[in-house]
Amino acid sequence: QVELVESGGGLVQAGGSLRLSCLASGRTFSSYDVGWFRQAPGKEREFVAAIDRRDSSFSYADSVAGRCTISRDNAKSTVYLRINTLKPEDTAVYFCAAQIFDGSRWYSRDSFDYFYRGQGTQVTVSS
């Protein structure tokens, strides 16, 4: 069983930065691949970034590539998402999700492929 709790959201001006945290319970967090997703009002859920359990593979959505960094600290059971140069269109609820992927893939851009998902943290970017 894994419980995910996000934090670090808030109100920030355009051009600013935020670092979101995803804290996981459970002693086997290092076995999980983790993704970050976001959902804005009236919009579909969107993949943001993913990191594999070994902290060796990363993937980013085109919308955040170049200004976003995903990282993890397995000793702290935490995955981080830092977004720089925030834009109003980054406004959304951000949530993390965890899954142990097998076979040919190590992540998915569909949040429903992750068994565990957090409740999310609100990020609001003002122009």
PDB file of C-alpha atoms in Angstrom:
ATOM      1  CA  GLN A   1       0.000   0.000   0.000  1.00  0.00           C
ATOM      2  CA  VAL A   2       1.318   3.446  -0.969  1.00  0.00           C
ATOM      3  CA  GLU A   3      -0.208   6.780  -0.003  1.00  0.00           C
ATOM      4  CA  LEU A   4       0.884   9.856  -1.908  1.00  0.00           C
ATOM      5  CA  VAL A   5       0.639  13.394  -0.550  1.00  0.00           C
ATOM      6  CA  GLU A   6       1.544  16.397  -2.673  1.00  0.00           C
ATOM      7  CA  SER A   7       2.652  19.771  -1.384  1.00  0.00           C
ATOM      8  CA  GLY A   8       4.352  22.924  -2.551  1.00  0.00           C
ATOM      9  CA  GLY A   9       1.614  24.457  -4.638  1.00  0.00           C
ATOM     10  CA  GLY A  10       0.453  28.012  -4.307  1.00  0.00           C
ATOM     11  CA  LEU A  11      -0.008  31.329  -6.022  1.00  0.00           C
ATOM     12  CA  VAL A  12       2.946  32.563  -8.017  1.00  0.00           C
ATOM     13  CA  GLN A  13       3.497  35.287 -10.568  1.00  0.00           C
ATOM     14  CA  ALA A  14       4.258  34.433 -14.158  1.00  0.00           C
ATOM     15  CA  GLY A  15       7.968  33.880 -14.599  1.00  0.00           C
ATOM     16  CA  GLY A  16       8.375  32.486 -11.119  1.00  0.00           C
ATOM     17  CA  SER A  17       9.242  28.975 -10.004  1.00  0.00           C
ATOM     18  CA  LEU A  18       7.787  26.307  -7.785  1.00  0.00           C
ATOM     19  CA  ARG A  19       8.996  22.997  -6.457  1.00  0.00           C
ATOM     20  CA  LEU A  20       6.287  20.476  -5.799  1.00  0.00           C
ATOM     21  CA  SER A  21       6.820  17.489  -3.558  1.00  0.00           C
ATOM     22  CA  CYS A  22       5.200  14.077  -3.597  1.00  0.00           C
ATOM     23  CA  LEU A  23       5.705  12.300  -0.299  1.00  0.00           C
ATOM     24  CA  ALA A  24       4.968   8.599  -0.247  1.00  0.00           C
ATOM     25  CA  SER A  25       4.220   6.322   2.640  1.00  0.00           C
ATOM     26  CA  GLY A  26       5.362   2.740   2.578  1.00  0.00           C
ATOM     27  CA  ARG A  27       8.822   1.270   2.716  1.00  0.00           C
ATOM     28  CA  THR A  28       8.968   0.121  -0.905  1.00  0.00           C
ATOM     29  CA  PHE A  29       8.647   3.494  -2.584  1.00  0.00           C
ATOM     30  CA  SER A  30      11.976   2.964  -4.322  1.00  0.00           C
ATOM     31  CA  SER A  31      10.325   0.164  -6.317  1.00  0.00           C
ATOM     32  CA  TYR A  32       7.836   2.522  -7.948  1.00  0.00           C
ATOM     33  CA  ASP A  33       7.938   4.543 -11.117  1.00  0.00           C
ATOM     34  CA  VAL A  34       6.334   7.940 -10.581  1.00  0.00           C
ATOM     35  CA  GLY A  35       4.536  10.382 -12.799  1.00  0.00           C
ATOM     36  CA  TRP A  36       3.280  13.920 -12.328  1.00  0.00           C
ATOM     37  CA  PHE A  37       0.043  15.010 -13.948  1.00  0.00           C
ATOM     38  CA  ARG A  38      -2.064  18.138 -13.920  1.00  0.00           C
ATOM     39  CA  GLN A  39      -5.642  19.065 -14.578  1.00  0.00           C
ATOM     40  CA  ALA A  40      -6.989  22.532 -15.161  1.00  0.00           C
ATOM     41  CA  PRO A  41     -10.685  23.386 -14.831  1.00  0.00           C
ATOM     42  CA  GLY A  42     -12.588  22.293 -17.899  1.00  0.00           C
ATOM     43  CA  LYS A  43      -9.565  20.557 -19.382  1.00  0.00           C
ATOM     44  CA  GLU A  44      -8.452  16.971 -19.647  1.00  0.00           C
ATOM     45  CA  ARG A  45      -5.867  15.520 -17.328  1.00  0.00           C
ATOM     46  CA  GLU A  46      -2.405  16.078 -18.745  1.00  0.00           C
ATOM     47  CA  PHE A  47       0.885  14.264 -18.325  1.00  0.00           C
ATOM     48  CA  VAL A  48       3.686  16.499 -17.059  1.00  0.00           C
ATOM     49  CA  ALA A  49       6.724  14.372 -16.239  1.00  0.00           C
ATOM     50  CA  ALA A  50       7.828  10.929 -15.124  1.00  0.00           C
ATOM     51  CA  ILE A  51      10.814   9.358 -13.434  1.00  0.00           C
ATOM     52  CA  ASP A  52      11.717   5.699 -13.160  1.00  0.00           C
ATOM     53  CA  ARG A  53      12.403   3.858  -9.932  1.00  0.00           C
ATOM     54  CA  ARG A  54      16.156   3.862 -10.534  1.00  0.00           C
ATOM     55  CA  ASP A  55      16.280   7.634 -11.001  1.00  0.00           C
ATOM     56  CA  SER A  56      17.863   7.042 -14.410  1.00  0.00           C
ATOM     57  CA  SER A  57      15.096   7.698 -16.921  1.00  0.00           C
ATOM     58  CA  PHE A  58      13.001  10.813 -17.322  1.00  0.00           C
ATOM     59  CA  SER A  59      10.238  12.016 -19.576  1.00  0.00           C
ATOM     60  CA  TYR A  60       8.636  15.421 -19.965  1.00  0.00           C
ATOM     61  CA  ALA A  61       5.618  16.787 -21.759  1.00  0.00           C
ATOM     62  CA  ASP A  62       6.408  19.171 -24.572  1.00  0.00           C
ATOM     63  CA  SER A  63       4.507  21.885 -22.712  1.00  0.00           C
ATOM     64  CA  VAL A  64       7.063  21.897 -19.852  1.00  0.00           C
ATOM     65  CA  ALA A  65      10.218  20.539 -21.497  1.00  0.00           C
ATOM     66  CA  GLY A  66      13.193  22.777 -20.877  1.00  0.00           C
ATOM     67  CA  ARG A  67      11.731  24.456 -17.806  1.00  0.00           C
ATOM     68  CA  CYS A  68      10.801  21.469 -15.696  1.00  0.00           C
ATOM     69  CA  THR A  69      12.909  19.019 -13.688  1.00  0.00           C
ATOM     70  CA  ILE A  70      11.699  15.846 -12.016  1.00  0.00           C
ATOM     71  CA  SER A  71      13.848  14.215  -9.372  1.00  0.00           C
ATOM     72  CA  ARG A  72      13.527  11.824  -6.479  1.00  0.00           C
ATOM     73  CA  ASP A  73      15.065  11.073  -3.133  1.00  0.00           C
ATOM     74  CA  ASN A  74      14.216   7.494  -2.291  1.00  0.00           C
ATOM     75  CA  ALA A  75      15.702   7.846   1.180  1.00  0.00           C
ATOM     76  CA  LYS A  76      13.020  10.468   1.841  1.00  0.00           C
ATOM     77  CA  SER A  77      10.353   8.658  -0.190  1.00  0.00           C
ATOM     78  CA  THR A  78       9.821  11.867  -2.116  1.00  0.00           C
ATOM     79  CA  VAL A  79       9.603  12.842  -5.754  1.00  0.00           C
ATOM     80  CA  TYR A  80      10.028  16.489  -6.687  1.00  0.00           C
ATOM     81  CA  LEU A  81       8.815  18.507  -9.621  1.00  0.00           C
ATOM     82  CA  ARG A  82      10.380  21.884 -10.192  1.00  0.00           C
ATOM     83  CA  ILE A  83       8.882  24.153 -12.795  1.00  0.00           C
ATOM     84  CA  ASN A  84      10.633  27.345 -13.815  1.00  0.00           C
ATOM     85  CA  THR A  85       9.373  30.260 -15.869  1.00  0.00           C
ATOM     86  CA  LEU A  86       5.807  29.532 -14.880  1.00  0.00           C
ATOM     87  CA  LYS A  87       3.063  30.638 -17.230  1.00  0.00           C
ATOM     88  CA  PRO A  88      -0.628  31.272 -16.572  1.00  0.00           C
ATOM     89  CA  GLU A  89      -1.404  28.159 -18.609  1.00  0.00           C
ATOM     90  CA  ASP A  90       0.462  26.108 -15.998  1.00  0.00           C
ATOM     91  CA  THR A  91      -2.392  26.812 -13.597  1.00  0.00           C
ATOM     92  CA  ALA A  92      -3.849  23.474 -12.556  1.00  0.00           C
ATOM     93  CA  VAL A  93      -4.105  20.913  -9.815  1.00  0.00           C
ATOM     94  CA  TYR A  94      -0.925  18.887  -9.897  1.00  0.00           C
ATOM     95  CA  PHE A  95      -0.865  15.362  -8.603  1.00  0.00           C
ATOM     96  CA  CYS A  96       1.574  12.501  -8.557  1.00  0.00           C
ATOM     97  CA  ALA A  97       0.985   8.852  -9.282  1.00  0.00           C
ATOM     98  CA  ALA A  98       2.980   5.689  -8.641  1.00  0.00           C
ATOM     99  CA  GLN A  99       3.110   2.336 -10.347  1.00  0.00           C
ATOM    100  CA  ILE A 100       5.503  -0.550 -10.825  1.00  0.00           C
ATOM    101  CA  PHE A 101       5.768  -0.901 -14.578  1.00  0.00           C
ATOM    102  CA  ASP A 102       7.003  -4.146 -16.096  1.00  0.00           C
ATOM    103  CA  GLY A 103       7.994  -5.166 -19.550  1.00  0.00           C
ATOM    104  CA  SER A 104       8.836  -2.753 -22.288  1.00  0.00           C
ATOM    105  CA  ARG A 105       7.740   0.471 -20.638  1.00  0.00           C
ATOM    106  CA  TRP A 106       8.738   2.270 -17.461  1.00  0.00           C
ATOM    107  CA  TYR A 107       6.072   4.975 -17.451  1.00  0.00           C
ATOM    108  CA  SER A 108       2.749   5.943 -18.976  1.00  0.00           C
ATOM    109  CA  ARG A 109       1.262   9.254 -20.017  1.00  0.00           C
ATOM    110  CA  ASP A 110      -2.134   8.035 -18.870  1.00  0.00           C
ATOM    111  CA  SER A 111      -2.663   8.590 -15.157  1.00  0.00           C
ATOM    112  CA  PHE A 112      -5.132   5.717 -15.017  1.00  0.00           C
ATOM    113  CA  ASP A 113      -2.246   3.318 -15.666  1.00  0.00           C
ATOM    114  CA  TYR A 114      -0.907   4.209 -12.219  1.00  0.00           C
ATOM    115  CA  PHE A 115      -2.415   2.286  -9.325  1.00  0.00           C
ATOM    116  CA  TYR A 116      -1.689   4.920  -6.688  1.00  0.00           C
ATOM    117  CA  ARG A 117      -2.565   8.601  -7.124  1.00  0.00           C
ATOM    118  CA  GLY A 118      -2.462  11.528  -4.748  1.00  0.00           C
ATOM    119  CA  GLN A 119      -5.108  14.185  -4.177  1.00  0.00           C
ATOM    120  CA  GLY A 120      -3.125  16.989  -5.708  1.00  0.00           C
ATOM    121  CA  THR A 121      -1.864  20.459  -4.920  1.00  0.00           C
ATOM    122  CA  GLN A 122      -3.150  23.640  -6.538  1.00  0.00           C
ATOM    123  CA  VAL A 123      -0.801  25.776  -8.596  1.00  0.00           C
ATOM    124  CA  THR A 124      -2.075  29.169  -9.693  1.00  0.00           C
ATOM    125  CA  VAL A 125       0.024  31.389 -11.912  1.00  0.00           C
ATOM    126  CA  SER A 126      -1.007  35.012 -12.184  1.00  0.00           C
ATOM    127  CA  SER A 127      -0.185  37.104 -15.214  1.00  0.00           C
TER     128      SER A 127
END
